[in-house]
mmCIF file of N, CA, C and O in Angstrom:
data_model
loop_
_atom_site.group_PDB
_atom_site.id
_atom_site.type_symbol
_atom_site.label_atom_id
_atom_site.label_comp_id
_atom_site.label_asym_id
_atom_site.label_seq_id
_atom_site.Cartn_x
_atom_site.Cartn_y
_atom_site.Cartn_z
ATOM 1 N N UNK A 162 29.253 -163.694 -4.705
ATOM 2 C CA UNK A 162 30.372 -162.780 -4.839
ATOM 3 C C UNK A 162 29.965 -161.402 -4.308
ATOM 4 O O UNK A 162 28.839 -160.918 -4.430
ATOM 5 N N UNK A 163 31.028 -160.819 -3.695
ATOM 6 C CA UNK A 163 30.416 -159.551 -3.167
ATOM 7 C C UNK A 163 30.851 -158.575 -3.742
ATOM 8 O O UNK A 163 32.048 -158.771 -3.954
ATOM 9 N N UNK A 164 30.389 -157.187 -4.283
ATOM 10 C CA UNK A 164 30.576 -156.318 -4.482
ATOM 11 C C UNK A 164 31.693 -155.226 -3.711
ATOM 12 O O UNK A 164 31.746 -154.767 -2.570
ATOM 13 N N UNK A 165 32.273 -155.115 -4.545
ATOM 14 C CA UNK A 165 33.281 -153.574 -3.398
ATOM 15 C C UNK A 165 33.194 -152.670 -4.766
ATOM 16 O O UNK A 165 32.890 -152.881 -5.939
ATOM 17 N N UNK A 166 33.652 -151.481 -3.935
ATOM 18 C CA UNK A 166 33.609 -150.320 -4.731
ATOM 19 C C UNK A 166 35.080 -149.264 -4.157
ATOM 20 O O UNK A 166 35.256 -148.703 -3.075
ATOM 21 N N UNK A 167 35.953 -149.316 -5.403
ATOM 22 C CA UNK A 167 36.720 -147.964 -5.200
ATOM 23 C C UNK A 167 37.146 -147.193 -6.304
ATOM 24 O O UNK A 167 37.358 -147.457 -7.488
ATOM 25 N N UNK A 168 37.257 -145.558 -5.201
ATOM 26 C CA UNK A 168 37.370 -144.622 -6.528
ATOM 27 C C UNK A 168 38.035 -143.844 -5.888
ATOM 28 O O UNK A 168 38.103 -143.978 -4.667
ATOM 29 N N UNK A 169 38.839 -142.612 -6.679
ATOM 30 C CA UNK A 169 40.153 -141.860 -6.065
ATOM 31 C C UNK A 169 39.389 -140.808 -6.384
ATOM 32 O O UNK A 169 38.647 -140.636 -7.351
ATOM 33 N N UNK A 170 39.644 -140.130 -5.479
ATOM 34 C CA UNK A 170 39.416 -138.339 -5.474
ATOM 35 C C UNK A 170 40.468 -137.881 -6.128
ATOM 36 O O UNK A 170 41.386 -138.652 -6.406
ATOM 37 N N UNK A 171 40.500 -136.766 -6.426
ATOM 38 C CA UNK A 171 41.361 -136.065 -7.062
ATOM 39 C C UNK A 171 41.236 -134.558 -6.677
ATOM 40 O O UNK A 171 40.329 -133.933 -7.226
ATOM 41 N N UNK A 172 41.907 -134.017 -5.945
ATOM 42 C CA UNK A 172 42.139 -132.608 -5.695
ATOM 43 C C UNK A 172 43.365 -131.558 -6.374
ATOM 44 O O UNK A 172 44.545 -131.901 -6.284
ATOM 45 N N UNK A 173 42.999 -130.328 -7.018
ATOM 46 C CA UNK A 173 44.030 -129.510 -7.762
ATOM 47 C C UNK A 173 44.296 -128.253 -7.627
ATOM 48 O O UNK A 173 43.457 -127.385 -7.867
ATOM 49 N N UNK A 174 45.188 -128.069 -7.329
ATOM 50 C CA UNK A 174 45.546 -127.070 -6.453
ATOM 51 C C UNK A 174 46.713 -125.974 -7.246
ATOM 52 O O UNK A 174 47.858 -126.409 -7.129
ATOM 53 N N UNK A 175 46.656 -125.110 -7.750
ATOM 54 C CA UNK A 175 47.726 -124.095 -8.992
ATOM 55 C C UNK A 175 48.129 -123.125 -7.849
ATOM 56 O O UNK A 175 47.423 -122.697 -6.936
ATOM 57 N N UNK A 176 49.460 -122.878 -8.126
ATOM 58 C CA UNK A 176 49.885 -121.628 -7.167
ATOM 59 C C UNK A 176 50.974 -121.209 -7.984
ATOM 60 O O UNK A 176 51.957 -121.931 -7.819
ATOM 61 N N UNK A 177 51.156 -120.192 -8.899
ATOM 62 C CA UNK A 177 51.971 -119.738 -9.281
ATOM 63 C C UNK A 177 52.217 -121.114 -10.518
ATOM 64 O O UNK A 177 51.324 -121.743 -11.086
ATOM 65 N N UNK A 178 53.695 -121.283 -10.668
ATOM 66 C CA UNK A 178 53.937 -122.325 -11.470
ATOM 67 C C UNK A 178 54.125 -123.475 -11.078
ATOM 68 O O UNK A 178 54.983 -124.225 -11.543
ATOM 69 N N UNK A 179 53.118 -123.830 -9.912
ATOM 70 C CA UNK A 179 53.654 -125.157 -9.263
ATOM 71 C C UNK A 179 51.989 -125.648 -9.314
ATOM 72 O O UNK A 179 51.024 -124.899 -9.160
ATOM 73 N N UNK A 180 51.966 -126.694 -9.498
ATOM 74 C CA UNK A 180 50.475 -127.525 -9.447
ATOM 75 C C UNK A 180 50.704 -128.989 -8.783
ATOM 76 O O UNK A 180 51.364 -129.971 -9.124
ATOM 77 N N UNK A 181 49.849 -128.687 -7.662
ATOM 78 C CA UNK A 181 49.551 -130.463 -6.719
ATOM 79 C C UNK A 181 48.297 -130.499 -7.027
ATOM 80 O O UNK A 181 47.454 -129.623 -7.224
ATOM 81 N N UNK A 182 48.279 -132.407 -7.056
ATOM 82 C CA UNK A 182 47.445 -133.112 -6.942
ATOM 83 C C UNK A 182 47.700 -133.904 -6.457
ATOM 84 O O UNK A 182 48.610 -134.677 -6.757
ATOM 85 N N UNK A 183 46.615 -133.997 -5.096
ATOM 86 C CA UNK A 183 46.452 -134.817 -4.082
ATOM 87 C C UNK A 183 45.523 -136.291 -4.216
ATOM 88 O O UNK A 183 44.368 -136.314 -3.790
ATOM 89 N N UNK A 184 46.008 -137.217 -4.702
ATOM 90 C CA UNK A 184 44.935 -138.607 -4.803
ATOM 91 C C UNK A 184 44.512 -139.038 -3.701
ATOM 92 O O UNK A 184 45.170 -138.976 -2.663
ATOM 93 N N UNK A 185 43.102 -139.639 -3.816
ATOM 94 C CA UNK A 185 42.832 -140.293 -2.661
ATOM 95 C C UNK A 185 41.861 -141.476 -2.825
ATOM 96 O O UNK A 185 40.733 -141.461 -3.317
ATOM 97 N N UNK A 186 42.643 -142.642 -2.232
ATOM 98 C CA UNK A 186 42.212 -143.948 -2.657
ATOM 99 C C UNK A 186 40.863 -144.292 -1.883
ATOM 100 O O UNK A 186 40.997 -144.205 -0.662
ATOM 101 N N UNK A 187 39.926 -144.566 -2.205
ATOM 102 C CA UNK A 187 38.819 -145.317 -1.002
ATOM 103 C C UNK A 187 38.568 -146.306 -1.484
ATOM 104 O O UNK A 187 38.416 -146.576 -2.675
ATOM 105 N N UNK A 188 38.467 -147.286 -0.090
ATOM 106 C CA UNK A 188 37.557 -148.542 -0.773
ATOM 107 C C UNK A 188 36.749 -149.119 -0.131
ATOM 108 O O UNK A 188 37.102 -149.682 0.905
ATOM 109 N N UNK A 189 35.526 -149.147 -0.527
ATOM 110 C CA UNK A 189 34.507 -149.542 0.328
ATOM 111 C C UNK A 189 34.015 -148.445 1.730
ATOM 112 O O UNK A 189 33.459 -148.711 2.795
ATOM 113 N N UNK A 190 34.547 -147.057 1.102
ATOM 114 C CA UNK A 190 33.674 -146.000 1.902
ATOM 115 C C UNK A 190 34.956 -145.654 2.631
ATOM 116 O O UNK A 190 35.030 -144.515 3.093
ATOM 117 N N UNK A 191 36.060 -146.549 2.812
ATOM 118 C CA UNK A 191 37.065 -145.950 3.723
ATOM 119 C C UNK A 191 37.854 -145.787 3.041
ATOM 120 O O UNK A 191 37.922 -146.424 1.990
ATOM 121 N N UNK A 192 39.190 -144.409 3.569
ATOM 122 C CA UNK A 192 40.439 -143.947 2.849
ATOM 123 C C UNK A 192 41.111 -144.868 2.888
ATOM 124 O O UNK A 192 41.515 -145.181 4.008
ATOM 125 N N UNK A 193 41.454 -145.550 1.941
ATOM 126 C CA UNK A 193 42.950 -146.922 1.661
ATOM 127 C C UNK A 193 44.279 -145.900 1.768
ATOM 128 O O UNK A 193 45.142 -146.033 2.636
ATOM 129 N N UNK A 194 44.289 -145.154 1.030
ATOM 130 C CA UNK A 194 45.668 -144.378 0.368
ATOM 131 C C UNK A 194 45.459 -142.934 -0.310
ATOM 132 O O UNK A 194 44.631 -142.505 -1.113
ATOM 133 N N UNK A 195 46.520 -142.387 0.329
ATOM 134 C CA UNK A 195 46.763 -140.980 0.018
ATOM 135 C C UNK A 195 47.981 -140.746 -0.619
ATOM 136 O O UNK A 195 48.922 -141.434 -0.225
ATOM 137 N N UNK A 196 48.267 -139.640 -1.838
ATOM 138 C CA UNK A 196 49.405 -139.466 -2.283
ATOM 139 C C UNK A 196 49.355 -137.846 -3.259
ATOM 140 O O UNK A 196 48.441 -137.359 -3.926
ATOM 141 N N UNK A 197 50.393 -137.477 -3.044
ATOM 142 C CA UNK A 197 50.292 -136.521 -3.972
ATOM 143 C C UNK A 197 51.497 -136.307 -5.209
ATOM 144 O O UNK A 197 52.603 -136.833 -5.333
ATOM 145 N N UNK A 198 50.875 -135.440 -5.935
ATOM 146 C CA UNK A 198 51.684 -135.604 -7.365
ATOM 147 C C UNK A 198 51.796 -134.096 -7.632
ATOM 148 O O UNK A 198 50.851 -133.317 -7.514
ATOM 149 N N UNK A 199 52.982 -133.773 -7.988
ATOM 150 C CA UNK A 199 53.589 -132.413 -8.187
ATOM 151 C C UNK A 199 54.273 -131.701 -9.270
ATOM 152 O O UNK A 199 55.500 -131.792 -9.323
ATOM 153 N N UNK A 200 53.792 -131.170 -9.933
ATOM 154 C CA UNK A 200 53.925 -130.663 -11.414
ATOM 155 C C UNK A 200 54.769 -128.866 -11.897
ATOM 156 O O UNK A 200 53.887 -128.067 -12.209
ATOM 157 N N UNK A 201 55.525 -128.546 -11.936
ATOM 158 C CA UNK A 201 56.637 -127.613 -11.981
ATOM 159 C C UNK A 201 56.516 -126.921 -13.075
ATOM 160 O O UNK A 201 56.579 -127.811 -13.923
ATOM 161 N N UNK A 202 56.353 -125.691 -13.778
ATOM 162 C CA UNK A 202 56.224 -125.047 -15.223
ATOM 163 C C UNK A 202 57.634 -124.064 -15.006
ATOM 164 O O UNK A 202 57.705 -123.342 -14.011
ATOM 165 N N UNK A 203 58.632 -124.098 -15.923
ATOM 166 C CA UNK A 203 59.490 -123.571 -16.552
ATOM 167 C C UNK A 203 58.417 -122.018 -16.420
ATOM 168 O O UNK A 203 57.313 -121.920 -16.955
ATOM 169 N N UNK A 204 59.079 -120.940 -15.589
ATOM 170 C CA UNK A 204 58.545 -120.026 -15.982
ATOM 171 C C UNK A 204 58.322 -118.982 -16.948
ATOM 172 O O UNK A 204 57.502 -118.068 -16.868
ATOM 173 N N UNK A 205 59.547 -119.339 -18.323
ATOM 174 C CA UNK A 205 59.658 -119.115 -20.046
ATOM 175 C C UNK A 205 58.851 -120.096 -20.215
ATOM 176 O O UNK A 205 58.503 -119.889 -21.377
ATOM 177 N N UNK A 206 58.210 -121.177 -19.828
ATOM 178 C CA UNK A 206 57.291 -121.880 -20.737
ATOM 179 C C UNK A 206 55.907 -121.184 -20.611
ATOM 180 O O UNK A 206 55.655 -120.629 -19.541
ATOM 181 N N UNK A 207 54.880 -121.162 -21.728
ATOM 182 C CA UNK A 207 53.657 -120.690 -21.801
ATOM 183 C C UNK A 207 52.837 -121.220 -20.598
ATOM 184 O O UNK A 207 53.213 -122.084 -19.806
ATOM 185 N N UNK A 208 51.415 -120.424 -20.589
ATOM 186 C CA UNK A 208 50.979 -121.195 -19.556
ATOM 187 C C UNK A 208 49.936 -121.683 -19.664
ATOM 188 O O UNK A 208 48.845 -121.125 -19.776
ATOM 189 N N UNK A 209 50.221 -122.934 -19.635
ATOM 190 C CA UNK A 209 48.868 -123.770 -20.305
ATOM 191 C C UNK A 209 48.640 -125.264 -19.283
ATOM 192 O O UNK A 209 48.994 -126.428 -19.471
ATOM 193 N N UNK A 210 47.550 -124.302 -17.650
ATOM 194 C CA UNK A 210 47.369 -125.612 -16.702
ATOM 195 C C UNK A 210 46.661 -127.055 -17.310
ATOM 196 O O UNK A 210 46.380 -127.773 -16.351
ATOM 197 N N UNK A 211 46.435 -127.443 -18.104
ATOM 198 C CA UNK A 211 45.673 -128.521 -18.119
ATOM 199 C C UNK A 211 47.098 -129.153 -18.512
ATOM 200 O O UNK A 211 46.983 -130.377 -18.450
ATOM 201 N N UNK A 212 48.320 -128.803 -18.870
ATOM 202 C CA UNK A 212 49.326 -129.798 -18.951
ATOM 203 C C UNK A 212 49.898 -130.036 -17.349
ATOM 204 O O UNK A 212 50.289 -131.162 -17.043
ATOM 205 N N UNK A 213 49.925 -129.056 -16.462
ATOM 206 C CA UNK A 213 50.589 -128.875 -14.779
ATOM 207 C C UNK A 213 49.040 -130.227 -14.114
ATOM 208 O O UNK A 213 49.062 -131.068 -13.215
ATOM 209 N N UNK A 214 48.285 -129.948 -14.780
ATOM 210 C CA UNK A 214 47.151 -130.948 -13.891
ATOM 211 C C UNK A 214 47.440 -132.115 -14.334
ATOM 212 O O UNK A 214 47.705 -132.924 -13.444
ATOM 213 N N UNK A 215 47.499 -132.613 -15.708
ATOM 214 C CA UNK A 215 47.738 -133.906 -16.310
ATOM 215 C C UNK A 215 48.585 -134.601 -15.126
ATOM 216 O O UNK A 215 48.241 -135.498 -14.357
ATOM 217 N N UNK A 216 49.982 -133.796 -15.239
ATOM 218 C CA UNK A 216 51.178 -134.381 -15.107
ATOM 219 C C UNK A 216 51.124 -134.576 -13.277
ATOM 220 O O UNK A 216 51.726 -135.315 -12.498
ATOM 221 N N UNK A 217 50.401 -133.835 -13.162
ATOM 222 C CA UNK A 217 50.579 -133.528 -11.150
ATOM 223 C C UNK A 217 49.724 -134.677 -11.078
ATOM 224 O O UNK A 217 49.842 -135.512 -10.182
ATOM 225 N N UNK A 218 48.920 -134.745 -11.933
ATOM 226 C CA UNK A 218 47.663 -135.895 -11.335
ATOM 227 C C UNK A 218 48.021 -137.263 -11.649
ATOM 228 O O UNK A 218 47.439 -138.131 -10.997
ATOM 229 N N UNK A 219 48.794 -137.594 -12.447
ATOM 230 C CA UNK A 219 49.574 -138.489 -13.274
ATOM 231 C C UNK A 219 50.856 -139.011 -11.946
ATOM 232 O O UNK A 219 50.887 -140.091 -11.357
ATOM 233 N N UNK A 220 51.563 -138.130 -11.825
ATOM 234 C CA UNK A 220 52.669 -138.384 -10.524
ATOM 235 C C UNK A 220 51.545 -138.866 -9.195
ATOM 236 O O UNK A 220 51.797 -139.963 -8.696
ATOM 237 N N UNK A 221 50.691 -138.319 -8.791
ATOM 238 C CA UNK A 221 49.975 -138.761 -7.944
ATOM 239 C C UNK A 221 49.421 -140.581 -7.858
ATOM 240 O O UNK A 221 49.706 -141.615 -7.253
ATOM 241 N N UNK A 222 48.630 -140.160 -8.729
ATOM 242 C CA UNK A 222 48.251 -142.015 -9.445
ATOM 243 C C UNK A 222 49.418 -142.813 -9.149
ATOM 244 O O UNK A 222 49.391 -143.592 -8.197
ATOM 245 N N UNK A 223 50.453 -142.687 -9.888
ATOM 246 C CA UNK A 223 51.233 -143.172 -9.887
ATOM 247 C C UNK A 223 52.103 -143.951 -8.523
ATOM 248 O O UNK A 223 52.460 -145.118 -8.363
ATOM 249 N N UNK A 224 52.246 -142.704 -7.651
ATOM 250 C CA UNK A 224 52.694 -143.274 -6.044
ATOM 251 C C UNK A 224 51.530 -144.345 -5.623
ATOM 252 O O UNK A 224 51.756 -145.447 -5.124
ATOM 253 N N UNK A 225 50.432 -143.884 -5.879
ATOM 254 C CA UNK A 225 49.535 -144.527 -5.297
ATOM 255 C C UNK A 225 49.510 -146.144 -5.755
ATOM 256 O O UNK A 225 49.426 -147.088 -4.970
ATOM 257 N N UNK A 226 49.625 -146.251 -7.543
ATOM 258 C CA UNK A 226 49.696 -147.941 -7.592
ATOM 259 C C UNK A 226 51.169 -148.173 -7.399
ATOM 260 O O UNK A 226 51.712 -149.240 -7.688
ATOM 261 N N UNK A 227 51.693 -147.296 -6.978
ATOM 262 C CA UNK A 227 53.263 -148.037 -6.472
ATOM 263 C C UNK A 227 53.028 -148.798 -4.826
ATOM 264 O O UNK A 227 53.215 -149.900 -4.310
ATOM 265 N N UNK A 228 52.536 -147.526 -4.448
ATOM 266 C CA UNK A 228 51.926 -148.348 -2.953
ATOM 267 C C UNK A 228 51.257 -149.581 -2.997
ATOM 268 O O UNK A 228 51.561 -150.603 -2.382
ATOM 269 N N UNK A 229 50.295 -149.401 -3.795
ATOM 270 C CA UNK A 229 49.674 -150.431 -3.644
ATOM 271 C C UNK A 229 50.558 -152.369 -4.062
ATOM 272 O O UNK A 229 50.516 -153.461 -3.497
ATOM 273 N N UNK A 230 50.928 -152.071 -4.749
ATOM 274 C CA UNK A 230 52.113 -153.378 -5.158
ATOM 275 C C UNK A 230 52.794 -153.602 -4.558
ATOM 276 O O UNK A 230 53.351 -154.695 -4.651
ATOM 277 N N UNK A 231 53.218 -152.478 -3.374
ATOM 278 C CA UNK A 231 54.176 -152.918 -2.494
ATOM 279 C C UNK A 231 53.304 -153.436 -1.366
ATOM 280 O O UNK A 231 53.886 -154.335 -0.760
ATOM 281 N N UNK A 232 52.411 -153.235 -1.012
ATOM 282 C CA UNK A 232 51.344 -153.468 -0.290
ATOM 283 C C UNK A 232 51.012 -155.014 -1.014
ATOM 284 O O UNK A 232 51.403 -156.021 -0.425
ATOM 285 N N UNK A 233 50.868 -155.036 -1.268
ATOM 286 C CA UNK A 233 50.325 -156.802 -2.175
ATOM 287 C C UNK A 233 51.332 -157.766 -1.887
ATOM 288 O O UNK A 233 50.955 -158.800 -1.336
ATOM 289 N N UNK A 234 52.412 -157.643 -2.125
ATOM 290 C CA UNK A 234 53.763 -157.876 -2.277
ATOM 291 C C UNK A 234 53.739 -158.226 -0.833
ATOM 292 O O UNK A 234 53.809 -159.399 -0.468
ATOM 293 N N UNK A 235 53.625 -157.045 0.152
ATOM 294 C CA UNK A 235 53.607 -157.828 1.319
ATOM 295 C C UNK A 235 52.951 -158.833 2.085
ATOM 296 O O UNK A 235 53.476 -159.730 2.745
ATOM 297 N N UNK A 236 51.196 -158.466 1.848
ATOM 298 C CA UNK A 236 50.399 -159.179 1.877
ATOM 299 C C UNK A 236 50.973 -160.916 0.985
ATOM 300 O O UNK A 236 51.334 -161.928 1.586
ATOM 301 N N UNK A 237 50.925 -160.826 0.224
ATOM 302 C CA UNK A 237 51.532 -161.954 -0.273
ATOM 303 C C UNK A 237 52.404 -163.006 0.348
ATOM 304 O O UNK A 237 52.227 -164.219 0.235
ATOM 305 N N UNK A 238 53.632 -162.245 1.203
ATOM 306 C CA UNK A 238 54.315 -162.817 1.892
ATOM 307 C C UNK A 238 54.189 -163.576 3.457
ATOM 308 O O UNK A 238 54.865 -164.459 3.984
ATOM 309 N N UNK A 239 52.692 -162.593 4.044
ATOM 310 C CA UNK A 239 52.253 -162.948 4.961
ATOM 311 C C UNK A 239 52.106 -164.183 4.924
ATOM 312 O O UNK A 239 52.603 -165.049 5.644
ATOM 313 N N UNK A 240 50.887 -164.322 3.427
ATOM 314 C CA UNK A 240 50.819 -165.578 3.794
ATOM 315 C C UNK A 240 51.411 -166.907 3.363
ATOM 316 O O UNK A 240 51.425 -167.924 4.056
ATOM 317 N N UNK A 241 51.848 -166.793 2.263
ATOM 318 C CA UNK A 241 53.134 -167.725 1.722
ATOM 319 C C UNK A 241 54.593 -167.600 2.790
ATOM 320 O O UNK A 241 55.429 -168.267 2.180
ATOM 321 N N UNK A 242 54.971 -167.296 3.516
ATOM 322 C CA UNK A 242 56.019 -166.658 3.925
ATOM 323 C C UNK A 242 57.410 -167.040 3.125
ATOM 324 O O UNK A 242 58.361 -167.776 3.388
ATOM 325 N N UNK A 243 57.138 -166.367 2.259
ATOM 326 C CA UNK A 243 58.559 -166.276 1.479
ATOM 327 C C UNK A 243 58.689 -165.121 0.595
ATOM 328 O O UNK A 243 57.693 -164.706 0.001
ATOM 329 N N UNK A 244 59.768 -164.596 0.464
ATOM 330 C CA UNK A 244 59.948 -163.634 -0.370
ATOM 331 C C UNK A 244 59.401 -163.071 -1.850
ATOM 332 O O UNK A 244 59.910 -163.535 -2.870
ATOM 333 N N UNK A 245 58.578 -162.279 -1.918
ATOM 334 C CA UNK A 245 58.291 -162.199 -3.403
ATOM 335 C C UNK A 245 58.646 -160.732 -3.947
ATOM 336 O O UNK A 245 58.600 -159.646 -3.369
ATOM 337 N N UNK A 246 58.977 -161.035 -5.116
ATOM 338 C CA UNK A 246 58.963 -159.234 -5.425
ATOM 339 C C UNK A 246 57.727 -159.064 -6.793
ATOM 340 O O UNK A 246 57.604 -159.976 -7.611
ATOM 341 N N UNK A 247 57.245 -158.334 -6.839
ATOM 342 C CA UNK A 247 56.038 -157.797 -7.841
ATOM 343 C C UNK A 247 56.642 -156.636 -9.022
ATOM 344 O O UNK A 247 57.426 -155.693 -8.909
ATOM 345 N N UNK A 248 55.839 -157.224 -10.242
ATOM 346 C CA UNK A 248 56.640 -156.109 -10.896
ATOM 347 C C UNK A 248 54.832 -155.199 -11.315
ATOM 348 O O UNK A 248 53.787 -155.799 -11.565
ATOM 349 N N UNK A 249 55.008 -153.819 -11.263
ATOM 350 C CA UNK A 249 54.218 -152.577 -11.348
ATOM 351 C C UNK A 249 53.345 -153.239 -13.116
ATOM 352 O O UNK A 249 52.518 -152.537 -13.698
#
Protein backbone atom coordinates (compact mmCIF):
# COMPACT_ATOMS: atom_id res chain seq x y z
CA UNK A 1 0.00 0.00 0.00
CA UNK A 2 1.35 3.30 -0.71
CA UNK A 3 1.46 6.18 1.27
CA UNK A 4 0.08 9.76 0.13
CA UNK A 5 0.04 12.71 2.07
CA UNK A 6 -2.38 15.81 2.11
CA UNK A 7 -2.68 18.93 3.98
CA UNK A 8 -4.36 22.46 3.38
CA UNK A 9 -2.65 25.63 3.98
CA UNK A 10 -4.47 28.11 5.39
CA UNK A 11 -3.84 31.81 4.79
CA UNK A 12 -5.60 34.98 6.86
CA UNK A 13 -5.89 37.94 5.81
CA UNK A 14 -8.12 41.01 8.20
CA UNK A 15 -8.78 44.28 6.48
CA UNK A 16 -11.01 46.37 8.23
CA UNK A 17 -14.21 44.21 8.93
CA UNK A 18 -13.77 41.81 6.28
CA UNK A 19 -11.55 38.57 6.85
CA UNK A 20 -10.37 35.96 3.90
CA UNK A 21 -9.18 32.79 4.10
CA UNK A 22 -7.61 31.33 1.37
CA UNK A 23 -7.40 27.19 1.53
CA UNK A 24 -5.10 25.29 -0.18
CA UNK A 25 -5.39 21.67 -0.93
CA UNK A 26 -2.04 19.59 -1.70
CA UNK A 27 -1.58 16.21 -2.34
CA UNK A 28 1.34 14.50 -2.63
CA UNK A 29 3.51 17.81 -2.88
CA UNK A 30 1.17 19.20 -5.61
CA UNK A 31 -1.72 21.98 -5.38
CA UNK A 32 -5.11 19.79 -5.87
CA UNK A 33 -7.44 22.81 -4.90
CA UNK A 34 -7.76 26.28 -4.06
CA UNK A 35 -10.65 28.16 -2.41
CA UNK A 36 -11.40 30.93 -0.40
CA UNK A 37 -13.72 31.70 2.49
CA UNK A 38 -15.00 35.15 3.45
CA UNK A 39 -16.11 36.39 6.74
CA UNK A 40 -18.05 40.01 7.17
CA UNK A 41 -18.31 41.78 10.92
CA UNK A 42 -21.40 43.97 11.47
CA UNK A 43 -19.51 47.09 12.16
CA UNK A 44 -21.84 47.65 15.75
CA UNK A 45 -20.62 44.22 16.42
CA UNK A 46 -17.50 44.04 18.86
CA UNK A 47 -14.36 43.09 17.54
CA UNK A 48 -13.36 39.90 18.23
CA UNK A 49 -11.07 38.27 14.95
CA UNK A 50 -10.77 34.80 16.04
CA UNK A 51 -14.65 34.60 15.30
CA UNK A 52 -13.99 36.51 11.33
CA UNK A 53 -11.05 33.64 11.09
CA UNK A 54 -13.19 30.67 12.34
CA UNK A 55 -15.92 31.48 10.02
CA UNK A 56 -13.68 32.71 6.83
CA UNK A 57 -11.69 29.56 7.32
CA UNK A 58 -14.75 27.41 7.81
CA UNK A 59 -16.45 28.90 4.34
CA UNK A 60 -13.14 28.12 2.75
CA UNK A 61 -12.93 24.30 3.83
CA UNK A 62 -16.03 24.07 2.98
CA UNK A 63 -15.91 25.02 -1.01
CA UNK A 64 -13.09 22.99 -1.01
CA UNK A 65 -14.90 19.47 0.15
CA UNK A 66 -17.69 20.67 -2.03
CA UNK A 67 -15.23 20.51 -4.89
CA UNK A 68 -13.96 17.75 -4.08
CA UNK A 69 -17.40 15.50 -4.24
CA UNK A 70 -18.13 16.99 -7.21
CA UNK A 71 -14.89 15.94 -8.45
CA UNK A 72 -15.47 12.20 -7.27
CA UNK A 73 -18.83 12.25 -8.55
CA UNK A 74 -17.32 12.81 -11.77
CA UNK A 75 -14.55 10.63 -11.60
CA UNK A 76 -17.02 8.04 -10.71
CA UNK A 77 -18.89 8.43 -13.80
CA UNK A 78 -15.91 8.15 -15.97
CA UNK A 79 -15.68 5.06 -15.13
CA UNK A 80 -19.04 3.44 -14.53
CA UNK A 81 -20.54 5.68 -17.19
CA UNK A 82 -23.66 6.44 -15.67
CA UNK A 83 -24.99 9.06 -13.75
CA UNK A 84 -24.32 9.42 -10.08
CA UNK A 85 -25.00 12.09 -7.69
CA UNK A 86 -22.96 12.16 -4.18
CA UNK A 87 -24.27 13.45 -1.15
CA UNK A 88 -21.45 15.94 0.94
Amino acid sequence: MQDKRWWIDIRIDERGTQTRAEARLHANGELRLSATGVARRNPEDPDVPKIGDELAVARALQEIAHRLVEISASDIESVTHTPVQLNA
